[in-house]
């Protein structure tokens, strides 16, 4: 809701103001979290607790599986939980949303790995690039620029020998060979 001075606030389903109209910007992060900004300073509004938490985050992403990615002033990424508390320390160059309990993270050596919701690296993968897990497999690019697929244990189930790949859908993945031809492969 915007007031006459151009400031934003939040109302609930009954129209009751639950967050005062004092913010320059409000963005829904999903799962009950909202990003607030006033005079360049960011805050988080927690819907379930009906409270505003000031924070030092320079960027925030949407909430997936109960965790939202946040970036600190050192440009490192971590995750906050639905209460607005830091759940996974900001130590990554880049992060992706959680999906099936795992999030891809980029370390200081520019290798991608996967962490669980506690922040523990569960798939230490020295990959140049990775995709999301679909049908239990994630696309992974090695440092020779070749793509293949890894499982949740980090093992290359489909060797990296493709120029490009697309995620599995309905048991098939599109792949491009080094001649530029596209085709499909199955999981087995």
PDB file of N, CA and C in Angstrom, residues 49-155:
ATOM      1  N   UNK A  49       5.908 -13.208  12.146  1.00  0.00           N
ATOM      2  CA  UNK A  49       6.201 -12.545  13.412  1.00  0.00           C
ATOM      3  C   UNK A  49       5.750 -11.098  13.436  1.00  0.00           C
ATOM      4  N   UNK A  50       5.248 -10.600  12.292  1.00  0.00           N
ATOM      5  CA  UNK A  50       4.828  -9.214  12.137  1.00  0.00           C
ATOM      6  C   UNK A  50       5.872  -8.259  12.704  1.00  0.00           C
ATOM      7  N   UNK A  51       7.111  -8.419  12.231  1.00  0.00           N
ATOM      8  CA  UNK A  51       8.184  -7.564  12.724  1.00  0.00           C
ATOM      9  C   UNK A  51       9.119  -7.176  11.594  1.00  0.00           C
ATOM     10  N   UNK A  52       9.775  -6.031  11.779  1.00  0.00           N
ATOM     11  CA  UNK A  52      10.773  -5.538  10.846  1.00  0.00           C
ATOM     12  C   UNK A  52      12.142  -5.744  11.479  1.00  0.00           C
ATOM     13  N   UNK A  53      13.052  -6.343  10.706  1.00  0.00           N
ATOM     14  CA  UNK A  53      14.414  -6.580  11.177  1.00  0.00           C
ATOM     15  C   UNK A  53      15.350  -5.777  10.293  1.00  0.00           C
ATOM     16  N   UNK A  54      16.068  -4.821  10.883  1.00  0.00           N
ATOM     17  CA  UNK A  54      17.056  -4.085  10.085  1.00  0.00           C
ATOM     18  C   UNK A  54      18.216  -5.026   9.782  1.00  0.00           C
ATOM     19  N   UNK A  55      18.841  -4.810   8.660  1.00  0.00           N
ATOM     20  CA  UNK A  55      19.912  -5.724   8.262  1.00  0.00           C
ATOM     21  C   UNK A  55      20.956  -4.996   7.442  1.00  0.00           C
ATOM     22  N   UNK A  56      22.043  -5.690   7.217  1.00  0.00           N
ATOM     23  CA  UNK A  56      23.159  -5.130   6.478  1.00  0.00           C
ATOM     24  C   UNK A  56      23.246  -5.672   5.056  1.00  0.00           C
ATOM     25  N   UNK A  57      22.198  -6.296   4.558  1.00  0.00           N
ATOM     26  CA  UNK A  57      22.254  -6.936   3.248  1.00  0.00           C
ATOM     27  C   UNK A  57      22.186  -5.901   2.139  1.00  0.00           C
ATOM     28  N   UNK A  58      23.014  -6.106   1.121  1.00  0.00           N
ATOM     29  CA  UNK A  58      22.985  -5.219  -0.036  1.00  0.00           C
ATOM     30  C   UNK A  58      22.067  -5.758  -1.125  1.00  0.00           C
ATOM     31  N   UNK A  59      21.875  -7.081  -1.146  1.00  0.00           N
ATOM     32  CA  UNK A  59      20.970  -7.739  -2.102  1.00  0.00           C
ATOM     33  C   UNK A  59      20.260  -8.872  -1.398  1.00  0.00           C
ATOM     34  N   UNK A  60      19.047  -9.189  -1.871  1.00  0.00           N
ATOM     35  CA  UNK A  60      18.280 -10.321  -1.354  1.00  0.00           C
ATOM     36  C   UNK A  60      17.550 -10.973  -2.514  1.00  0.00           C
ATOM     37  N   UNK A  61      17.432 -12.295  -2.454  1.00  0.00           N
ATOM     38  CA  UNK A  61      16.676 -13.055  -3.453  1.00  0.00           C
ATOM     39  C   UNK A  61      15.463 -13.668  -2.789  1.00  0.00           C
ATOM     40  N   UNK A  62      14.594 -14.246  -3.597  1.00  0.00           N
ATOM     41  CA  UNK A  62      13.394 -14.890  -3.096  1.00  0.00           C
ATOM     42  C   UNK A  62      13.692 -16.053  -2.171  1.00  0.00           C
ATOM     43  N   UNK A  63      12.700 -16.387  -1.384  1.00  0.00           N
ATOM     44  CA  UNK A  63      12.819 -17.476  -0.410  1.00  0.00           C
ATOM     45  C   UNK A  63      12.408 -18.788  -1.067  1.00  0.00           C
ATOM     46  N   UNK A  64      13.249 -19.800  -0.980  1.00  0.00           N
ATOM     47  CA  UNK A  64      12.957 -21.139  -1.505  1.00  0.00           C
ATOM     48  C   UNK A  64      13.288 -22.157  -0.426  1.00  0.00           C
ATOM     49  N   UNK A  65      12.325 -23.018  -0.158  1.00  0.00           N
ATOM     50  CA  UNK A  65      12.504 -24.067   0.843  1.00  0.00           C
ATOM     51  C   UNK A  65      12.905 -23.486   2.205  1.00  0.00           C
ATOM     52  N   UNK A  66      12.354 -22.305   2.534  1.00  0.00           N
ATOM     53  CA  UNK A  66      12.568 -21.717   3.855  1.00  0.00           C
ATOM     54  C   UNK A  66      13.815 -20.877   4.007  1.00  0.00           C
ATOM     55  N   UNK A  67      14.606 -20.709   2.949  1.00  0.00           N
ATOM     56  CA  UNK A  67      15.835 -19.915   3.021  1.00  0.00           C
ATOM     57  C   UNK A  67      15.893 -18.924   1.857  1.00  0.00           C
ATOM     58  N   UNK A  68      16.332 -17.690   2.162  1.00  0.00           N
ATOM     59  CA  UNK A  68      16.470 -16.657   1.140  1.00  0.00           C
ATOM     60  C   UNK A  68      17.935 -16.244   1.048  1.00  0.00           C
ATOM     61  N   UNK A  69      18.447 -16.130  -0.164  1.00  0.00           N
ATOM     62  CA  UNK A  69      19.837 -15.726  -0.377  1.00  0.00           C
ATOM     63  C   UNK A  69      19.990 -14.238  -0.095  1.00  0.00           C
ATOM     64  N   UNK A  70      21.090 -13.889   0.599  1.00  0.00           N
ATOM     65  CA  UNK A  70      21.398 -12.492   0.914  1.00  0.00           C
ATOM     66  C   UNK A  70      22.873 -12.226   0.631  1.00  0.00           C
ATOM     67  N   UNK A  71      23.162 -10.987   0.243  1.00  0.00           N
ATOM     68  CA  UNK A  71      24.543 -10.589  -0.036  1.00  0.00           C
ATOM     69  C   UNK A  71      24.947  -9.507   0.957  1.00  0.00           C
ATOM     70  N   UNK A  72      26.154  -9.620   1.533  1.00  0.00           N
ATOM     71  CA  UNK A  72      26.630  -8.611   2.484  1.00  0.00           C
ATOM     72  C   UNK A  72      27.444  -7.537   1.762  1.00  0.00           C
ATOM     73  N   UNK A  73      27.936  -6.566   2.516  1.00  0.00           N
ATOM     74  CA  UNK A  73      28.679  -5.454   1.923  1.00  0.00           C
ATOM     75  C   UNK A  73      30.003  -5.873   1.299  1.00  0.00           C
ATOM     76  N   UNK A  74      30.515  -7.060   1.653  1.00  0.00           N
ATOM     77  CA  UNK A  74      31.733  -7.599   1.041  1.00  0.00           C
ATOM     78  C   UNK A  74      31.432  -8.365  -0.245  1.00  0.00           C
ATOM     79  N   UNK A  75      30.177  -8.322  -0.688  1.00  0.00           N
ATOM     80  CA  UNK A  75      29.694  -8.999  -1.888  1.00  0.00           C
ATOM     81  C   UNK A  75      29.766 -10.518  -1.783  1.00  0.00           C
ATOM     82  N   UNK A  76      29.629 -11.034  -0.563  1.00  0.00           N
ATOM     83  CA  UNK A  76      29.569 -12.471  -0.337  1.00  0.00           C
ATOM     84  C   UNK A  76      28.118 -12.855  -0.038  1.00  0.00           C
ATOM     85  N   UNK A  77      27.753 -14.034  -0.472  1.00  0.00           N
ATOM     86  CA  UNK A  77      26.374 -14.515  -0.332  1.00  0.00           C
ATOM     87  C   UNK A  77      26.251 -15.571   0.748  1.00  0.00           C
ATOM     88  N   UNK A  78      25.096 -15.573   1.406  1.00  0.00           N
ATOM     89  CA  UNK A  78      24.699 -16.573   2.387  1.00  0.00           C
ATOM     90  C   UNK A  78      23.183 -16.685   2.354  1.00  0.00           C
ATOM     91  N   UNK A  79      22.578 -17.196   3.432  1.00  0.00           N
ATOM     92  CA  UNK A  79      21.126 -17.398   3.452  1.00  0.00           C
ATOM     93  C   UNK A  79      20.552 -17.008   4.807  1.00  0.00           C
ATOM     94  N   UNK A  80      19.362 -16.388   4.788  1.00  0.00           N
ATOM     95  CA  UNK A  80      18.603 -16.142   6.012  1.00  0.00           C
ATOM     96  C   UNK A  80      17.419 -17.098   6.038  1.00  0.00           C
ATOM     97  N   UNK A  81      16.919 -17.359   7.258  1.00  0.00           N
ATOM     98  CA  UNK A  81      15.740 -18.213   7.377  1.00  0.00           C
ATOM     99  C   UNK A  81      14.482 -17.354   7.417  1.00  0.00           C
ATOM    100  N   UNK A  82      13.324 -17.984   7.643  1.00  0.00           N
ATOM    101  CA  UNK A  82      12.049 -17.272   7.623  1.00  0.00           C
ATOM    102  C   UNK A  82      11.864 -16.319   8.795  1.00  0.00           C
ATOM    103  N   UNK A  83      12.737 -16.377   9.791  1.00  0.00           N
ATOM    104  CA  UNK A  83      12.661 -15.424  10.893  1.00  0.00           C
ATOM    105  C   UNK A  83      13.519 -14.198  10.612  1.00  0.00           C
ATOM    106  N   UNK A  84      14.266 -14.226   9.504  1.00  0.00           N
ATOM    107  CA  UNK A  84      15.166 -13.128   9.160  1.00  0.00           C
ATOM    108  C   UNK A  84      16.558 -13.297   9.723  1.00  0.00           C
ATOM    109  N   UNK A  85      16.812 -14.400  10.420  1.00  0.00           N
ATOM    110  CA  UNK A  85      18.129 -14.657  11.020  1.00  0.00           C
ATOM    111  C   UNK A  85      19.066 -15.302  10.005  1.00  0.00           C
ATOM    112  N   UNK A  86      20.347 -14.981  10.121  1.00  0.00           N
ATOM    113  CA  UNK A  86      21.344 -15.580   9.242  1.00  0.00           C
ATOM    114  C   UNK A  86      21.455 -17.066   9.557  1.00  0.00           C
ATOM    115  N   UNK A  87      21.148 -17.907   8.577  1.00  0.00           N
ATOM    116  CA  UNK A  87      21.180 -19.361   8.755  1.00  0.00           C
ATOM    117  C   UNK A  87      22.462 -19.967   8.194  1.00  0.00           C
ATOM    118  N   UNK A  88      22.958 -19.406   7.099  1.00  0.00           N
ATOM    119  CA  UNK A  88      24.189 -19.884   6.464  1.00  0.00           C
ATOM    120  C   UNK A  88      25.054 -18.651   6.217  1.00  0.00           C
ATOM    121  N   UNK A  89      26.263 -18.608   6.801  1.00  0.00           N
ATOM    122  CA  UNK A  89      27.119 -17.420   6.704  1.00  0.00           C
ATOM    123  C   UNK A  89      27.400 -16.988   5.265  1.00  0.00           C
ATOM    124  N   UNK A  90      27.593 -15.702   5.091  1.00  0.00           N
ATOM    125  CA  UNK A  90      27.923 -15.117   3.786  1.00  0.00           C
ATOM    126  C   UNK A  90      29.397 -15.394   3.488  1.00  0.00           C
ATOM    127  N   UNK A  91      29.632 -16.378   2.613  1.00  0.00           N
ATOM    128  CA  UNK A  91      31.003 -16.756   2.274  1.00  0.00           C
ATOM    129  C   UNK A  91      31.159 -17.158   0.814  1.00  0.00           C
ATOM    130  N   UNK A  92      30.099 -17.025   0.011  1.00  0.00           N
ATOM    131  CA  UNK A  92      30.121 -17.521  -1.357  1.00  0.00           C
ATOM    132  C   UNK A  92      30.098 -16.370  -2.348  1.00  0.00           C
ATOM    133  N   UNK A  93      30.782 -16.530  -3.487  1.00  0.00           N
ATOM    134  CA  UNK A  93      30.797 -15.527  -4.558  1.00  0.00           C
ATOM    135  C   UNK A  93      29.431 -15.402  -5.224  1.00  0.00           C
ATOM    136  N   UNK A  94      28.741 -16.528  -5.331  1.00  0.00           N
ATOM    137  CA  UNK A  94      27.424 -16.561  -5.958  1.00  0.00           C
ATOM    138  C   UNK A  94      26.683 -17.765  -5.394  1.00  0.00           C
ATOM    139  N   UNK A  95      25.367 -17.680  -5.338  1.00  0.00           N
ATOM    140  CA  UNK A  95      24.555 -18.807  -4.877  1.00  0.00           C
ATOM    141  C   UNK A  95      23.327 -18.926  -5.768  1.00  0.00           C
ATOM    142  N   UNK A  96      22.754 -20.111  -5.757  1.00  0.00           N
ATOM    143  CA  UNK A  96      21.475 -20.356  -6.434  1.00  0.00           C
ATOM    144  C   UNK A  96      20.466 -20.755  -5.363  1.00  0.00           C
ATOM    145  N   UNK A  97      19.198 -20.706  -5.697  1.00  0.00           N
ATOM    146  CA  UNK A  97      18.140 -21.061  -4.751  1.00  0.00           C
ATOM    147  C   UNK A  97      18.221 -22.535  -4.373  1.00  0.00           C
ATOM    148  N   UNK A  98      17.696 -22.837  -3.188  1.00  0.00           N
ATOM    149  CA  UNK A  98      17.596 -24.232  -2.769  1.00  0.00           C
ATOM    150  C   UNK A  98      16.548 -24.943  -3.612  1.00  0.00           C
ATOM    151  N   UNK A  99      16.852 -26.170  -3.963  1.00  0.00           N
ATOM    152  CA  UNK A  99      15.962 -27.012  -4.734  1.00  0.00           C
ATOM    153  C   UNK A  99      16.238 -28.446  -4.308  1.00  0.00           C
ATOM    154  N   UNK A 100      15.226 -29.125  -3.843  1.00  0.00           N
ATOM    155  CA  UNK A 100      15.373 -30.497  -3.347  1.00  0.00           C
ATOM    156  C   UNK A 100      16.421 -30.581  -2.239  1.00  0.00           C
ATOM    157  N   UNK A 101      16.476 -29.536  -1.381  1.00  0.00           N
ATOM    158  CA  UNK A 101      17.366 -29.547  -0.223  1.00  0.00           C
ATOM    159  C   UNK A 101      18.809 -29.157  -0.499  1.00  0.00           C
ATOM    160  N   UNK A 102      19.124 -28.806  -1.757  1.00  0.00           N
ATOM    161  CA  UNK A 102      20.491 -28.441  -2.123  1.00  0.00           C
ATOM    162  C   UNK A 102      20.514 -27.094  -2.843  1.00  0.00           C
ATOM    163  N   UNK A 103      21.604 -26.345  -2.643  1.00  0.00           N
ATOM    164  CA  UNK A 103      21.820 -25.098  -3.373  1.00  0.00           C
ATOM    165  C   UNK A 103      23.217 -25.115  -3.961  1.00  0.00           C
ATOM    166  N   UNK A 104      23.332 -24.667  -5.197  1.00  0.00           N
ATOM    167  CA  UNK A 104      24.646 -24.543  -5.835  1.00  0.00           C
ATOM    168  C   UNK A 104      25.313 -23.270  -5.329  1.00  0.00           C
ATOM    169  N   UNK A 105      26.612 -23.352  -5.020  1.00  0.00           N
ATOM    170  CA  UNK A 105      27.372 -22.206  -4.513  1.00  0.00           C
ATOM    171  C   UNK A 105      28.707 -22.130  -5.253  1.00  0.00           C
ATOM    172  N   UNK A 106      29.164 -20.895  -5.458  1.00  0.00           N
ATOM    173  CA  UNK A 106      30.430 -20.648  -6.141  1.00  0.00           C
ATOM    174  C   UNK A 106      31.453 -20.198  -5.104  1.00  0.00           C
ATOM    175  N   UNK A 107      32.583 -20.927  -5.002  1.00  0.00           N
ATOM    176  CA  UNK A 107      33.585 -20.592  -3.988  1.00  0.00           C
ATOM    177  C   UNK A 107      34.590 -19.563  -4.519  1.00  0.00           C
ATOM    178  N   UNK A 108      35.570 -19.221  -3.707  1.00  0.00           N
ATOM    179  CA  UNK A 108      36.561 -18.199  -4.077  1.00  0.00           C
ATOM    180  C   UNK A 108      37.468 -18.619  -5.222  1.00  0.00           C
ATOM    181  N   UNK A 109      37.549 -19.929  -5.491  1.00  0.00           N
ATOM    182  CA  UNK A 109      38.355 -20.416  -6.609  1.00  0.00           C
ATOM    183  C   UNK A 109      37.519 -20.521  -7.883  1.00  0.00           C
ATOM    184  N   UNK A 110      36.280 -20.047  -7.816  1.00  0.00           N
ATOM    185  CA  UNK A 110      35.339 -20.070  -8.941  1.00  0.00           C
ATOM    186  C   UNK A 110      34.974 -21.483  -9.373  1.00  0.00           C
ATOM    187  N   UNK A 111      34.888 -22.376  -8.396  1.00  0.00           N
ATOM    188  CA  UNK A 111      34.374 -23.725  -8.602  1.00  0.00           C
ATOM    189  C   UNK A 111      32.978 -23.789  -7.984  1.00  0.00           C
ATOM    190  N   UNK A 112      32.082 -24.494  -8.645  1.00  0.00           N
ATOM    191  CA  UNK A 112      30.735 -24.697  -8.119  1.00  0.00           C
ATOM    192  C   UNK A 112      30.687 -25.958  -7.280  1.00  0.00           C
ATOM    193  N   UNK A 113      29.914 -25.906  -6.214  1.00  0.00           N
ATOM    194  CA  UNK A 113      29.668 -27.044  -5.337  1.00  0.00           C
ATOM    195  C   UNK A 113      28.209 -26.965  -4.915  1.00  0.00           C
ATOM    196  N   UNK A 114      27.754 -27.928  -4.109  1.00  0.00           N
ATOM    197  CA  UNK A 114      26.385 -27.909  -3.585  1.00  0.00           C
ATOM    198  C   UNK A 114      26.445 -28.000  -2.065  1.00  0.00           C
ATOM    199  N   UNK A 115      25.594 -27.198  -1.403  1.00  0.00           N
ATOM    200  CA  UNK A 115      25.481 -27.234   0.058  1.00  0.00           C
ATOM    201  C   UNK A 115      24.086 -27.698   0.452  1.00  0.00           C
ATOM    202  N   UNK A 116      23.980 -28.197   1.702  1.00  0.00           N
ATOM    203  CA  UNK A 116      22.660 -28.526   2.240  1.00  0.00           C
ATOM    204  C   UNK A 116      22.150 -27.332   3.042  1.00  0.00           C
ATOM    205  N   UNK A 117      21.004 -27.491   3.693  1.00  0.00           N
ATOM    206  CA  UNK A 117      20.379 -26.374   4.402  1.00  0.00           C
ATOM    207  C   UNK A 117      21.100 -25.978   5.680  1.00  0.00           C
ATOM    208  N   UNK A 118      22.111 -26.731   6.084  1.00  0.00           N
ATOM    209  CA  UNK A 118      22.932 -26.330   7.228  1.00  0.00           C
ATOM    210  C   UNK A 118      24.160 -25.539   6.764  1.00  0.00           C
ATOM    211  N   UNK A 119      24.375 -25.482   5.449  1.00  0.00           N
ATOM    212  CA  UNK A 119      25.536 -24.791   4.899  1.00  0.00           C
ATOM    213  C   UNK A 119      26.726 -25.702   4.671  1.00  0.00           C
ATOM    214  N   UNK A 120      26.560 -26.978   4.974  1.00  0.00           N
ATOM    215  CA  UNK A 120      27.638 -27.947   4.795  1.00  0.00           C
ATOM    216  C   UNK A 120      27.768 -28.318   3.316  1.00  0.00           C
ATOM    217  N   UNK A 121      28.997 -28.312   2.807  1.00  0.00           N
ATOM    218  CA  UNK A 121      29.234 -28.734   1.425  1.00  0.00           C
ATOM    219  C   UNK A 121      29.014 -30.244   1.357  1.00  0.00           C
ATOM    220  N   UNK A 122      28.015 -30.647   0.596  1.00  0.00           N
ATOM    221  CA  UNK A 122      27.700 -32.079   0.482  1.00  0.00           C
ATOM    222  C   UNK A 122      28.149 -32.658  -0.852  1.00  0.00           C
ATOM    223  N   UNK A 123      28.335 -31.798  -1.848  1.00  0.00           N
ATOM    224  CA  UNK A 123      28.880 -32.236  -3.127  1.00  0.00           C
ATOM    225  C   UNK A 123      30.011 -31.277  -3.477  1.00  0.00           C
ATOM    226  N   UNK A 124      31.239 -31.649  -3.080  1.00  0.00           N
ATOM    227  CA  UNK A 124      32.371 -30.786  -3.427  1.00  0.00           C
ATOM    228  C   UNK A 124      32.733 -31.000  -4.889  1.00  0.00           C
ATOM    229  N   UNK A 125      32.208 -30.162  -5.720  1.00  0.00           N
ATOM    230  CA  UNK A 125      32.393 -30.343  -7.164  1.00  0.00           C
ATOM    231  C   UNK A 125      33.258 -29.243  -7.733  1.00  0.00           C
ATOM    232  N   UNK A 126      34.383 -29.578  -8.292  1.00  0.00           N
ATOM    233  CA  UNK A 126      35.182 -28.554  -8.970  1.00  0.00           C
ATOM    234  C   UNK A 126      34.656 -28.322 -10.388  1.00  0.00           C
ATOM    235  N   UNK A 127      33.429 -27.820 -10.485  1.00  0.00           N
ATOM    236  CA  UNK A 127      32.797 -27.636 -11.776  1.00  0.00           C
ATOM    237  C   UNK A 127      32.859 -26.173 -12.200  1.00  0.00           C
ATOM    238  N   UNK A 128      32.995 -25.938 -13.494  1.00  0.00           N
ATOM    239  CA  UNK A 128      32.979 -24.584 -14.032  1.00  0.00           C
ATOM    240  C   UNK A 128      31.572 -24.004 -13.978  1.00  0.00           C
ATOM    241  N   UNK A 129      30.556 -24.833 -14.160  1.00  0.00           N
ATOM    242  CA  UNK A 129      29.157 -24.404 -14.126  1.00  0.00           C
ATOM    243  C   UNK A 129      28.303 -25.606 -13.774  1.00  0.00           C
ATOM    244  N   UNK A 130      27.173 -25.357 -13.121  1.00  0.00           N
ATOM    245  CA  UNK A 130      26.236 -26.434 -12.790  1.00  0.00           C
ATOM    246  C   UNK A 130      24.812 -25.942 -12.999  1.00  0.00           C
ATOM    247  N   UNK A 131      23.911 -26.901 -13.128  1.00  0.00           N
ATOM    248  CA  UNK A 131      22.484 -26.605 -13.228  1.00  0.00           C
ATOM    249  C   UNK A 131      21.754 -27.146 -12.011  1.00  0.00           C
ATOM    250  N   UNK A 132      20.441 -27.074 -12.046  1.00  0.00           N
ATOM    251  CA  UNK A 132      19.618 -27.596 -10.957  1.00  0.00           C
ATOM    252  C   UNK A 132      19.466 -29.105 -11.089  1.00  0.00           C
ATOM    253  N   UNK A 133      19.161 -29.740  -9.960  1.00  0.00           N
ATOM    254  CA  UNK A 133      18.873 -31.170  -9.996  1.00  0.00           C
ATOM    255  C   UNK A 133      17.464 -31.395 -10.523  1.00  0.00           C
ATOM    256  N   UNK A 134      17.362 -32.231 -11.529  1.00  0.00           N
ATOM    257  CA  UNK A 134      16.089 -32.666 -12.092  1.00  0.00           C
ATOM    258  C   UNK A 134      16.195 -34.168 -12.296  1.00  0.00           C
ATOM    259  N   UNK A 135      15.199 -34.885 -11.847  1.00  0.00           N
ATOM    260  CA  UNK A 135      15.204 -36.354 -11.928  1.00  0.00           C
ATOM    261  C   UNK A 135      16.458 -36.931 -11.281  1.00  0.00           C
ATOM    262  N   UNK A 136      16.963 -36.267 -10.229  1.00  0.00           N
ATOM    263  CA  UNK A 136      18.115 -36.756  -9.487  1.00  0.00           C
ATOM    264  C   UNK A 136      19.465 -36.437 -10.102  1.00  0.00           C
ATOM    265  N   UNK A 137      19.471 -35.715 -11.248  1.00  0.00           N
ATOM    266  CA  UNK A 137      20.720 -35.375 -11.919  1.00  0.00           C
ATOM    267  C   UNK A 137      20.806 -33.871 -12.168  1.00  0.00           C
ATOM    268  N   UNK A 138      22.020 -33.339 -12.135  1.00  0.00           N
ATOM    269  CA  UNK A 138      22.265 -31.928 -12.450  1.00  0.00           C
ATOM    270  C   UNK A 138      23.285 -31.848 -13.575  1.00  0.00           C
ATOM    271  N   UNK A 139      23.059 -30.930 -14.488  1.00  0.00           N
ATOM    272  CA  UNK A 139      24.042 -30.684 -15.538  1.00  0.00           C
ATOM    273  C   UNK A 139      25.288 -30.088 -14.895  1.00  0.00           C
ATOM    274  N   UNK A 140      26.455 -30.487 -15.375  1.00  0.00           N
ATOM    275  CA  UNK A 140      27.718 -29.974 -14.845  1.00  0.00           C
ATOM    276  C   UNK A 140      28.707 -29.814 -15.997  1.00  0.00           C
ATOM    277  N   UNK A 141      29.394 -28.667 -15.987  1.00  0.00           N
ATOM    278  CA  UNK A 141      30.400 -28.393 -17.015  1.00  0.00           C
ATOM    279  C   UNK A 141      31.782 -28.483 -16.389  1.00  0.00           C
ATOM    280  N   UNK A 142      32.653 -29.300 -16.989  1.00  0.00           N
ATOM    281  CA  UNK A 142      34.017 -29.410 -16.464  1.00  0.00           C
ATOM    282  C   UNK A 142      34.867 -28.259 -16.983  1.00  0.00           C
ATOM    283  N   UNK A 143      36.109 -28.188 -16.551  1.00  0.00           N
ATOM    284  CA  UNK A 143      36.978 -27.083 -16.949  1.00  0.00           C
ATOM    285  C   UNK A 143      37.511 -27.236 -18.364  1.00  0.00           C
ATOM    286  N   UNK A 144      37.147 -28.313 -19.035  1.00  0.00           N
ATOM    287  CA  UNK A 144      37.447 -28.464 -20.464  1.00  0.00           C
ATOM    288  C   UNK A 144      36.279 -28.007 -21.315  1.00  0.00           C
ATOM    289  N   UNK A 145      35.303 -27.333 -20.703  1.00  0.00           N
ATOM    290  CA  UNK A 145      34.107 -26.796 -21.362  1.00  0.00           C
ATOM    291  C   UNK A 145      33.150 -27.870 -21.868  1.00  0.00           C
ATOM    292  N   UNK A 146      33.246 -29.072 -21.327  1.00  0.00           N
ATOM    293  CA  UNK A 146      32.342 -30.138 -21.739  1.00  0.00           C
ATOM    294  C   UNK A 146      31.300 -30.371 -20.653  1.00  0.00           C
ATOM    295  N   UNK A 147      30.088 -30.668 -21.094  1.00  0.00           N
ATOM    296  CA  UNK A 147      28.953 -30.873 -20.194  1.00  0.00           C
ATOM    297  C   UNK A 147      28.609 -32.346 -20.041  1.00  0.00           C
ATOM    298  N   UNK A 148      28.133 -32.692 -18.855  1.00  0.00           N
ATOM    299  CA  UNK A 148      27.609 -34.014 -18.554  1.00  0.00           C
ATOM    300  C   UNK A 148      26.612 -33.864 -17.416  1.00  0.00           C
ATOM    301  N   UNK A 149      26.349 -34.963 -16.696  1.00  0.00           N
ATOM    302  CA  UNK A 149      25.379 -34.927 -15.592  1.00  0.00           C
ATOM    303  C   UNK A 149      25.946 -35.650 -14.376  1.00  0.00           C
ATOM    304  N   UNK A 150      25.736 -35.040 -13.200  1.00  0.00           N
ATOM    305  CA  UNK A 150      26.176 -35.646 -11.944  1.00  0.00           C
ATOM    306  C   UNK A 150      24.956 -36.015 -11.110  1.00  0.00           C
ATOM    307  N   UNK A 151      25.168 -36.981 -10.196  1.00  0.00           N
ATOM    308  CA  UNK A 151      24.107 -37.335  -9.256  1.00  0.00           C
ATOM    309  C   UNK A 151      24.324 -36.581  -7.943  1.00  0.00           C
ATOM    310  N   UNK A 152      23.462 -36.823  -6.961  1.00  0.00           N
ATOM    311  CA  UNK A 152      23.544 -36.093  -5.696  1.00  0.00           C
ATOM    312  C   UNK A 152      24.737 -36.512  -4.841  1.00  0.00           C
ATOM    313  N   UNK A 153      25.466 -37.522  -5.274  1.00  0.00           N
ATOM    314  CA  UNK A 153      26.713 -37.895  -4.601  1.00  0.00           C
ATOM    315  C   UNK A 153      27.905 -37.197  -5.267  1.00  0.00           C
ATOM    316  N   UNK A 154      27.641 -36.458  -6.351  1.00  0.00           N
ATOM    317  CA  UNK A 154      28.705 -35.740  -7.043  1.00  0.00           C
ATOM    318  C   UNK A 154      29.410 -36.551  -8.112  1.00  0.00           C
ATOM    319  N   UNK A 155      28.920 -37.749  -8.391  1.00  0.00           N
ATOM    320  CA  UNK A 155      29.543 -38.606  -9.402  1.00  0.00           C
ATOM    321  C   UNK A 155      28.996 -38.294 -10.789  1.00  0.00           C
TER     322      UNK A 155
END
